[in-house]
mmCIF file of C-alpha atoms in Angstrom:
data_model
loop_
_atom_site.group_PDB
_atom_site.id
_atom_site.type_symbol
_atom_site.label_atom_id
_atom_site.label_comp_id
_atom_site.label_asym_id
_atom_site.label_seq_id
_atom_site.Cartn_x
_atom_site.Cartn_y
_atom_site.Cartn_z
ATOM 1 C CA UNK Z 1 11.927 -13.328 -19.779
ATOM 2 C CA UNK Z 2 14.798 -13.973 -21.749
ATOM 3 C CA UNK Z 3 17.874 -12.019 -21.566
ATOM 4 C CA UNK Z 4 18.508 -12.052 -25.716
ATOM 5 C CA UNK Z 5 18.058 -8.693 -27.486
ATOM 6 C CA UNK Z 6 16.299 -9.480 -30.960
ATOM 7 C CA UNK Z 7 13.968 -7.551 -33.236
ATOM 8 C CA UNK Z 8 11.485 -10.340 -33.082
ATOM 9 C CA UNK Z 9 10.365 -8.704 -36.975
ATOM 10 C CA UNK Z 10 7.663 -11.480 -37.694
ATOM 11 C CA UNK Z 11 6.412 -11.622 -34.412
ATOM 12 C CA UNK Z 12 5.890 -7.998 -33.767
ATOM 13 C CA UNK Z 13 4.677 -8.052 -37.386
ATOM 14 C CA UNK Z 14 1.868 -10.782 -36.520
ATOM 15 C CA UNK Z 15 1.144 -8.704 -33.415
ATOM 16 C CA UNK Z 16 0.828 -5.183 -34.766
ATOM 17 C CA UNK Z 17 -1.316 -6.449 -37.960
ATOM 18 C CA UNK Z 18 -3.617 -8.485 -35.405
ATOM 19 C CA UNK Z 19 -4.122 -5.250 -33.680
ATOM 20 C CA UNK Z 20 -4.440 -2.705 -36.732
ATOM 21 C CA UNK Z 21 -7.199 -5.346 -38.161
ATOM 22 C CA UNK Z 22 -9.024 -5.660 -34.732
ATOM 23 C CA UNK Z 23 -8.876 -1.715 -34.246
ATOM 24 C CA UNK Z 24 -9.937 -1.111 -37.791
ATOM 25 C CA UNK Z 25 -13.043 -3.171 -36.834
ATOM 26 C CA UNK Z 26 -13.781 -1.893 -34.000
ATOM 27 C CA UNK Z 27 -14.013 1.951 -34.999
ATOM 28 C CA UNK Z 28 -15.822 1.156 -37.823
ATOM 29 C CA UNK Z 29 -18.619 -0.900 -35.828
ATOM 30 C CA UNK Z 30 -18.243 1.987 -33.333
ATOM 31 C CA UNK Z 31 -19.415 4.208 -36.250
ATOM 32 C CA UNK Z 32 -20.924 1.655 -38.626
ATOM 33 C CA UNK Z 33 -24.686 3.766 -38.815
ATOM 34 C CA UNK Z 34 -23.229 6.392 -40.970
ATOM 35 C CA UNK Z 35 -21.886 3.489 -43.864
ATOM 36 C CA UNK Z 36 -23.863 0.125 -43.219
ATOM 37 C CA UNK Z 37 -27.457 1.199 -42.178
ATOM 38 C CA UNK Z 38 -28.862 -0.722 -45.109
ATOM 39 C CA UNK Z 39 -26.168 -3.762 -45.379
ATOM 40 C CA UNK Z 40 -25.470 -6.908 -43.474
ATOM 41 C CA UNK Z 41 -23.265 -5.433 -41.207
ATOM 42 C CA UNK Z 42 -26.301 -3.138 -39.618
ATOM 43 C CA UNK Z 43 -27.037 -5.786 -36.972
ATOM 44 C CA UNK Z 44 -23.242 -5.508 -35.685
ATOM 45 C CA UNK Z 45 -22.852 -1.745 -35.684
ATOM 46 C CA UNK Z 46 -22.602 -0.514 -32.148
ATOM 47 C CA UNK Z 47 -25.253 2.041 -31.610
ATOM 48 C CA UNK Z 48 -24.911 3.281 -28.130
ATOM 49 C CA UNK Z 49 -24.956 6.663 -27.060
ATOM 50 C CA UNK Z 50 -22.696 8.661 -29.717
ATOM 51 C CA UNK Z 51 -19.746 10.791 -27.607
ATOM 52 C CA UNK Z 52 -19.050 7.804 -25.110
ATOM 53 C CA UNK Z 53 -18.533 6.078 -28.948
ATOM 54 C CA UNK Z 54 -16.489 8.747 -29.581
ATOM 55 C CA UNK Z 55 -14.444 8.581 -26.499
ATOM 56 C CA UNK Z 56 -13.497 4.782 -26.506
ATOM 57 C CA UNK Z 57 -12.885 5.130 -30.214
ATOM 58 C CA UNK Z 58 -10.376 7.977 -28.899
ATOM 59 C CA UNK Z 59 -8.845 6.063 -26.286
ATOM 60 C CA UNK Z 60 -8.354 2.995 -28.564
ATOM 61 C CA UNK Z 61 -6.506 4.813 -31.256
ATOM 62 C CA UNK Z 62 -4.674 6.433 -28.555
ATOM 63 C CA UNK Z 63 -3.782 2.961 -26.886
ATOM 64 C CA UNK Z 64 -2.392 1.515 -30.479
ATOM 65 C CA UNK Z 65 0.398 4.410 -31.029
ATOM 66 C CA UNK Z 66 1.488 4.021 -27.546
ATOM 67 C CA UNK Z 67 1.128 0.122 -27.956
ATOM 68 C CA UNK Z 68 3.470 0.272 -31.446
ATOM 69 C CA UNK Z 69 5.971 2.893 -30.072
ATOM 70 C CA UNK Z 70 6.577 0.021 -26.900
ATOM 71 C CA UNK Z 71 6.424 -3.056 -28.989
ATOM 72 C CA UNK Z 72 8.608 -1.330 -32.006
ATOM 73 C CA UNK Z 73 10.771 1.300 -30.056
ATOM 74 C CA UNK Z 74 11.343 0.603 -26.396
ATOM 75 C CA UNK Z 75 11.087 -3.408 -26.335
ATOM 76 C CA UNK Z 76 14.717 -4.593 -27.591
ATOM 77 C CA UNK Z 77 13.925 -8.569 -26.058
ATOM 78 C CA UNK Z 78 13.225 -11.740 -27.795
ATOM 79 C CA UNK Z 79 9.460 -12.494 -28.050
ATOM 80 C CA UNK Z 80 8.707 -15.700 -28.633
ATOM 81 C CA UNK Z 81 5.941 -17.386 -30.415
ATOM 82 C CA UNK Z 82 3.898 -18.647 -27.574
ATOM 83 C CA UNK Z 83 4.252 -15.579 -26.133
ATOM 84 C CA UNK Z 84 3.277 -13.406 -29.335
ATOM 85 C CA UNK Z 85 0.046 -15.861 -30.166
ATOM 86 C CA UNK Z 86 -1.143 -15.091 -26.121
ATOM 87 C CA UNK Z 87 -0.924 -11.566 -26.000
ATOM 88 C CA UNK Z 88 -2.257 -11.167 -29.601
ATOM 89 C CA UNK Z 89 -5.485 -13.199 -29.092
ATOM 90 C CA UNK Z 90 -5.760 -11.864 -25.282
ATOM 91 C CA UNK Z 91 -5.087 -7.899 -27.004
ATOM 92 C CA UNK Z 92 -7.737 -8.141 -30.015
ATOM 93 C CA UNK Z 93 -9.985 -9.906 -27.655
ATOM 94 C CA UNK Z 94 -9.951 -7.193 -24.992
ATOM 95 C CA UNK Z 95 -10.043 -3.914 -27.171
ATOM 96 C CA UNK Z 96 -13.109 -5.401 -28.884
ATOM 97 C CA UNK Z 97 -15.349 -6.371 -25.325
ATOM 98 C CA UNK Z 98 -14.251 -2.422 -24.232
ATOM 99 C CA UNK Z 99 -15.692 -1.527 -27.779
ATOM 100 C CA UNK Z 100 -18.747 -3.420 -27.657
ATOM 101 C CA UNK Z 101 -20.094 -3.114 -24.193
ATOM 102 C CA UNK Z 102 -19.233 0.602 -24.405
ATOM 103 C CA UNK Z 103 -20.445 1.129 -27.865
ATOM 104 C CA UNK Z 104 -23.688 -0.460 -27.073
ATOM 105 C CA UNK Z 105 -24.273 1.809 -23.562
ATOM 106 C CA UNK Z 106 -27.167 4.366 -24.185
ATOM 107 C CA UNK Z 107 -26.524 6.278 -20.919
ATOM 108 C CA UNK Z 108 -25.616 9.516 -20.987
ATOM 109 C CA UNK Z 109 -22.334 10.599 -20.336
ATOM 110 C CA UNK Z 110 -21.310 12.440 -17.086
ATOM 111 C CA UNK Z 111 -19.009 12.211 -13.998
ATOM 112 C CA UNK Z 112 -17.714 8.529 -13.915
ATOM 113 C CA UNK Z 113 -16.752 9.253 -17.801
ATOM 114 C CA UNK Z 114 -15.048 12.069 -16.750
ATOM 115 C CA UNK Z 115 -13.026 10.530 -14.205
ATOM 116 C CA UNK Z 116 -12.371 7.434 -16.512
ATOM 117 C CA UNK Z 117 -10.376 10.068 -18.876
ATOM 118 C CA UNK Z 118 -8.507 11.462 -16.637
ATOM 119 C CA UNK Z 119 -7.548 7.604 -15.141
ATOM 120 C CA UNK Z 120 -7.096 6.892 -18.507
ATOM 121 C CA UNK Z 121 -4.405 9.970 -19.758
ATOM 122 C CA UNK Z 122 -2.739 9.242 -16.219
ATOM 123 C CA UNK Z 123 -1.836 5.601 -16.609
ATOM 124 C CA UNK Z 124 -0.959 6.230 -20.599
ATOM 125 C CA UNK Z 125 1.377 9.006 -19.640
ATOM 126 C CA UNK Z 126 2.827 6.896 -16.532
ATOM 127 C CA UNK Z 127 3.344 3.725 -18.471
ATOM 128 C CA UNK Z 128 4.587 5.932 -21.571
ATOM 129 C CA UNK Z 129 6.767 8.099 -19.326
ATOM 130 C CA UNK Z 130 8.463 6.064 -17.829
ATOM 131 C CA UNK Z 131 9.270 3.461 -20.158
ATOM 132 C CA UNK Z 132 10.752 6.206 -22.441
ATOM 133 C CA UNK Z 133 13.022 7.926 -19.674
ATOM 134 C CA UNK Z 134 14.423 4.547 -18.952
ATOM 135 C CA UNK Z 135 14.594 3.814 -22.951
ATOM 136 C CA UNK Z 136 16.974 7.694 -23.047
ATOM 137 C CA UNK Z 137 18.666 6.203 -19.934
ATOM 138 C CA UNK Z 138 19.842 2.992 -21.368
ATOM 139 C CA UNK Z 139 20.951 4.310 -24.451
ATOM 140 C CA UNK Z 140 23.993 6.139 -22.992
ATOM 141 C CA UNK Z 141 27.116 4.276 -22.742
ATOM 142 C CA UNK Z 142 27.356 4.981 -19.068
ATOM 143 C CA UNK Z 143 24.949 3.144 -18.298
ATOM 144 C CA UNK Z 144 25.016 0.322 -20.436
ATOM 145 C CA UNK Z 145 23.974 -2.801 -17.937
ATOM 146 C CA UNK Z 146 22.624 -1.358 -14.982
ATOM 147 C CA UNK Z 147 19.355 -1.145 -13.823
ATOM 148 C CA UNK Z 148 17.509 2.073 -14.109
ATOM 149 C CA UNK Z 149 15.867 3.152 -10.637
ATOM 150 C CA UNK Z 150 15.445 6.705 -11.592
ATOM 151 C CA UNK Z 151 12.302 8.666 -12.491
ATOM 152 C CA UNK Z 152 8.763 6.772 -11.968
ATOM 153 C CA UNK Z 153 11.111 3.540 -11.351
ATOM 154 C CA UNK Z 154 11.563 4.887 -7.971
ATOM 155 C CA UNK Z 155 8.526 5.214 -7.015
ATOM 156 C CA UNK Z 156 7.593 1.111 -8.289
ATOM 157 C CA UNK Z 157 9.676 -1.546 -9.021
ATOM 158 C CA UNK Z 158 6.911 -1.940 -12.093
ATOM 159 C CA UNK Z 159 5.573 1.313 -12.433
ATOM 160 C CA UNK Z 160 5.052 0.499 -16.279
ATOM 161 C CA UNK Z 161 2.480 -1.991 -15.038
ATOM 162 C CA UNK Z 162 1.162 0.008 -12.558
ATOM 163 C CA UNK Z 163 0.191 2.159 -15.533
ATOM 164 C CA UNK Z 164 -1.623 -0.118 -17.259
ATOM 165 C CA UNK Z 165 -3.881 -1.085 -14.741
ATOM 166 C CA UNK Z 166 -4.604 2.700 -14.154
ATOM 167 C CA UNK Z 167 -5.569 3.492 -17.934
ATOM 168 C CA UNK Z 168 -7.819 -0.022 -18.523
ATOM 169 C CA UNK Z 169 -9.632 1.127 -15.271
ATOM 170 C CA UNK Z 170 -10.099 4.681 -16.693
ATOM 171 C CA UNK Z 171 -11.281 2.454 -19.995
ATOM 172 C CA UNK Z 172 -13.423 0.407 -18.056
ATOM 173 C CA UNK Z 173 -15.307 3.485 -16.497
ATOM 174 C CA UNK Z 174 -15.893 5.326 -19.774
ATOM 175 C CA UNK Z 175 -17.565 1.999 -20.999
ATOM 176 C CA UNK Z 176 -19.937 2.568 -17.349
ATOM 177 C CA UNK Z 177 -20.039 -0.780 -17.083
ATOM 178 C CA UNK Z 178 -18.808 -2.296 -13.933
ATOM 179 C CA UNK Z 179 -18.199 -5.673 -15.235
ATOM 180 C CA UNK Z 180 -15.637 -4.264 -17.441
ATOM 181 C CA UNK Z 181 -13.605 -3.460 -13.930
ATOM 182 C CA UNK Z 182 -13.174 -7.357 -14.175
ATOM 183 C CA UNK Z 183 -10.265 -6.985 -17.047
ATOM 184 C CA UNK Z 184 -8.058 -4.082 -14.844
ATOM 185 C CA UNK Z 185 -8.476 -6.603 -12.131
ATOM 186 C CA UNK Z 186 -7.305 -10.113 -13.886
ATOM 187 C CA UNK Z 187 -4.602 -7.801 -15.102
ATOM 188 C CA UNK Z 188 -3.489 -6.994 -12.096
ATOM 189 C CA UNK Z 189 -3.634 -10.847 -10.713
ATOM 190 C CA UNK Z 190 -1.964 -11.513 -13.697
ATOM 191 C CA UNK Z 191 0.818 -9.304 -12.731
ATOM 192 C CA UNK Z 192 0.831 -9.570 -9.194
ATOM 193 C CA UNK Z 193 1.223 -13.851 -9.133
ATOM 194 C CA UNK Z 194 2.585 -14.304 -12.739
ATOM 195 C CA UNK Z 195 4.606 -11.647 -14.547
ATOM 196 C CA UNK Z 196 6.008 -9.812 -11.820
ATOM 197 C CA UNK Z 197 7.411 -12.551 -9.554
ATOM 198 C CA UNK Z 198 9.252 -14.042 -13.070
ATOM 199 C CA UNK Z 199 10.914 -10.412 -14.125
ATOM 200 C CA UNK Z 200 12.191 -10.139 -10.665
ATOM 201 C CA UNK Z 201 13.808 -13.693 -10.506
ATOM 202 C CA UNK Z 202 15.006 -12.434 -13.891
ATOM 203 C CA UNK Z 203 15.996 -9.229 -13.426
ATOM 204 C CA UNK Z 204 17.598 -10.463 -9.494
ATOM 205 C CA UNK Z 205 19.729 -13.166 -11.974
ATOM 206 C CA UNK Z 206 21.193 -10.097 -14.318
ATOM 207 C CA UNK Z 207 21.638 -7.602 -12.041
ATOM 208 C CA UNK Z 208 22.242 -9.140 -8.687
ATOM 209 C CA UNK Z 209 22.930 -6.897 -5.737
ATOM 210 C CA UNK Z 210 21.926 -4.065 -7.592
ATOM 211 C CA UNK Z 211 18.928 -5.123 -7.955
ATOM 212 C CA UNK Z 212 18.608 -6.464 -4.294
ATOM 213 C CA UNK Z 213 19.219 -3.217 -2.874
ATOM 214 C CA UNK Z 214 16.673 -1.639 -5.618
ATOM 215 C CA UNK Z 215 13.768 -3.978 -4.058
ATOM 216 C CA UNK Z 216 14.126 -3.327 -0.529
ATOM 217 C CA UNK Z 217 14.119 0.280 -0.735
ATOM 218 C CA UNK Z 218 11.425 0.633 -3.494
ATOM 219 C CA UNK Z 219 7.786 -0.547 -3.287
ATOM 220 C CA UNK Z 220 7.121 -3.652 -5.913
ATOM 221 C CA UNK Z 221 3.925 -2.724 -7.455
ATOM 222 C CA UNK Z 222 1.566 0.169 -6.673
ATOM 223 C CA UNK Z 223 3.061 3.274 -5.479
ATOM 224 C CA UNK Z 224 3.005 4.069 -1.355
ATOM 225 C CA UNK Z 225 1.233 0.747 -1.027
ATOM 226 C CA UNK Z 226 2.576 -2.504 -2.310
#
C-alpha cells in the first residue's frame, strides 16, 4: 500500500479494458445459442440451464459497474504495475470459471439460487456502501486525514472485504457448484494472511494512535466474530 494519491490512468485503463473484453465474452458464450449455433464458436457456447444463465450474466454486469465506480471513483492510490497485471489476470480469470461452470449447470434452479442472490445483493451493497460513505466522508475538509470509523467501518476494520467474500459466495451458490466455494475461500486466506495484515501496518504507520484505538475496539475482519 502506498501512501501516494495518483490516477494510475493507464493502469486502470489496462484493467477496466481487460475486464470489459472478458465480460463481453462471457455474456455472449452465456448466450451464444441464439447467434453461433451453426459457427465455430457453437462448441464454446455455454448451454446450461437458461435463467441460472441469466442470473450470473446479471450478477456479472452488476459486479463490473460496481467494480469501475471503485477502481475509477473511490480508489484515489497509486496502483502499480505488478499490482495491476495480478489482479487483472486473477479478475478475467475468475469471472470466466463463475461463467462457465455456471453456464454449463443443467439443474434447475431453486432454493440455494435463491439464497445465493440475496448473499450476493448483501455483500455488493455492503462493500458498495460502505466504501461510498467513507468516499462522502473524506471529501469534507474536516476530515481531511483521519481515519473513517463510522458507518459499516464500525462494525469491521475491513468491512469492504468482508463484502466481497459475502457476494462471490452468493456467486458461487447460484453457479450450484460447490467447488466454486473454493474462490470465496482463497479470497478470504488471501485477505486474512496477506492484504489485511499489510493495510494495517500501513494504515497503523499514517494514522498512528488513531488507528490503535480504532483496532482494539473494532473487530478486524468479519463482523461479531473476527
Amino acid at each position: 500500500f502506498i501512501d501516494n494519491y495518483d490516477s494510475s490512468f493507464w493502469n486502470k485503463s489496462l484493467f477496466s479494458g481487460c475486464i470489459i473484453v472478458t465480460l463481453f465474452a462471457t455474456v455472449w458464450l452465456l448466450f451464444a445459442e441464439y447467434a453461433t449455433s451453426n459457427t465455430w464458436l457453437k462448441e464454446y457456447q455455454l448451454a446450461g440451464n437458461p435463467l441460472r444463465r441469466y442470473l450470473i450474466a446479471s450478477c456479472l454486469i452488476i459486479y463490473f459497474v460496481r467494480l469501475q465506480v471503485t477502481v475509477w471513483v473511490f480508489q484515489k492510490r497509486r496502483w502499480t504495475w505488478l499490482e495491476t497485471i495480478t489482479i487483472t489476470v486473477l479478475m478475467s480469470f475468475v469471472l470466466y470459471v463463475f461463467a462457465k461452470v455456471g453456464g454449463n449447470n443443467t439443474q434447475g434452479v431453486g432454493f440455494v439460487e435463491v439464497i445465493g442472490i440475496l448473499l450476493y445483493l448483501s455483500g455488493s451493497y455492503i462493500n458498495t456502501h460502505s466504501e461510498y460513505c467513507r468516499h462522502v466522508w473524506k471529501l469534507k475538509d474536516e476530515n481531511r486525514g483521519r481515519l473513517y470509523t463510522e458507518g459499516f467501518f464500525s462494525l469491521s476494520m475491513h468491512i469492504n472485504y468482508f463484502g466481497d467474500i459475502v457476494l462471490f459466495t452468493g456467486l458461487a451458490m447460484v453457479t450450484n457448484s460447490l467447488s466454486m466455494l473454493v474462490i470465496p475461500l482463497l479470497m478470504a486466506v488471501n485477505f486474512v494472511f496477506n492484504i489485511i495484515p499489510s493495510l494495517d501496518r500501513y494504515l497503523e504507520k499514517k494514522y498512528k494512535q488513531e488507528f490503535r484505538n480504532y483496532s482494539k475496539k473494532t473487530k478486524k475482519f468479519i463482523p461479531l466474530i473476527y
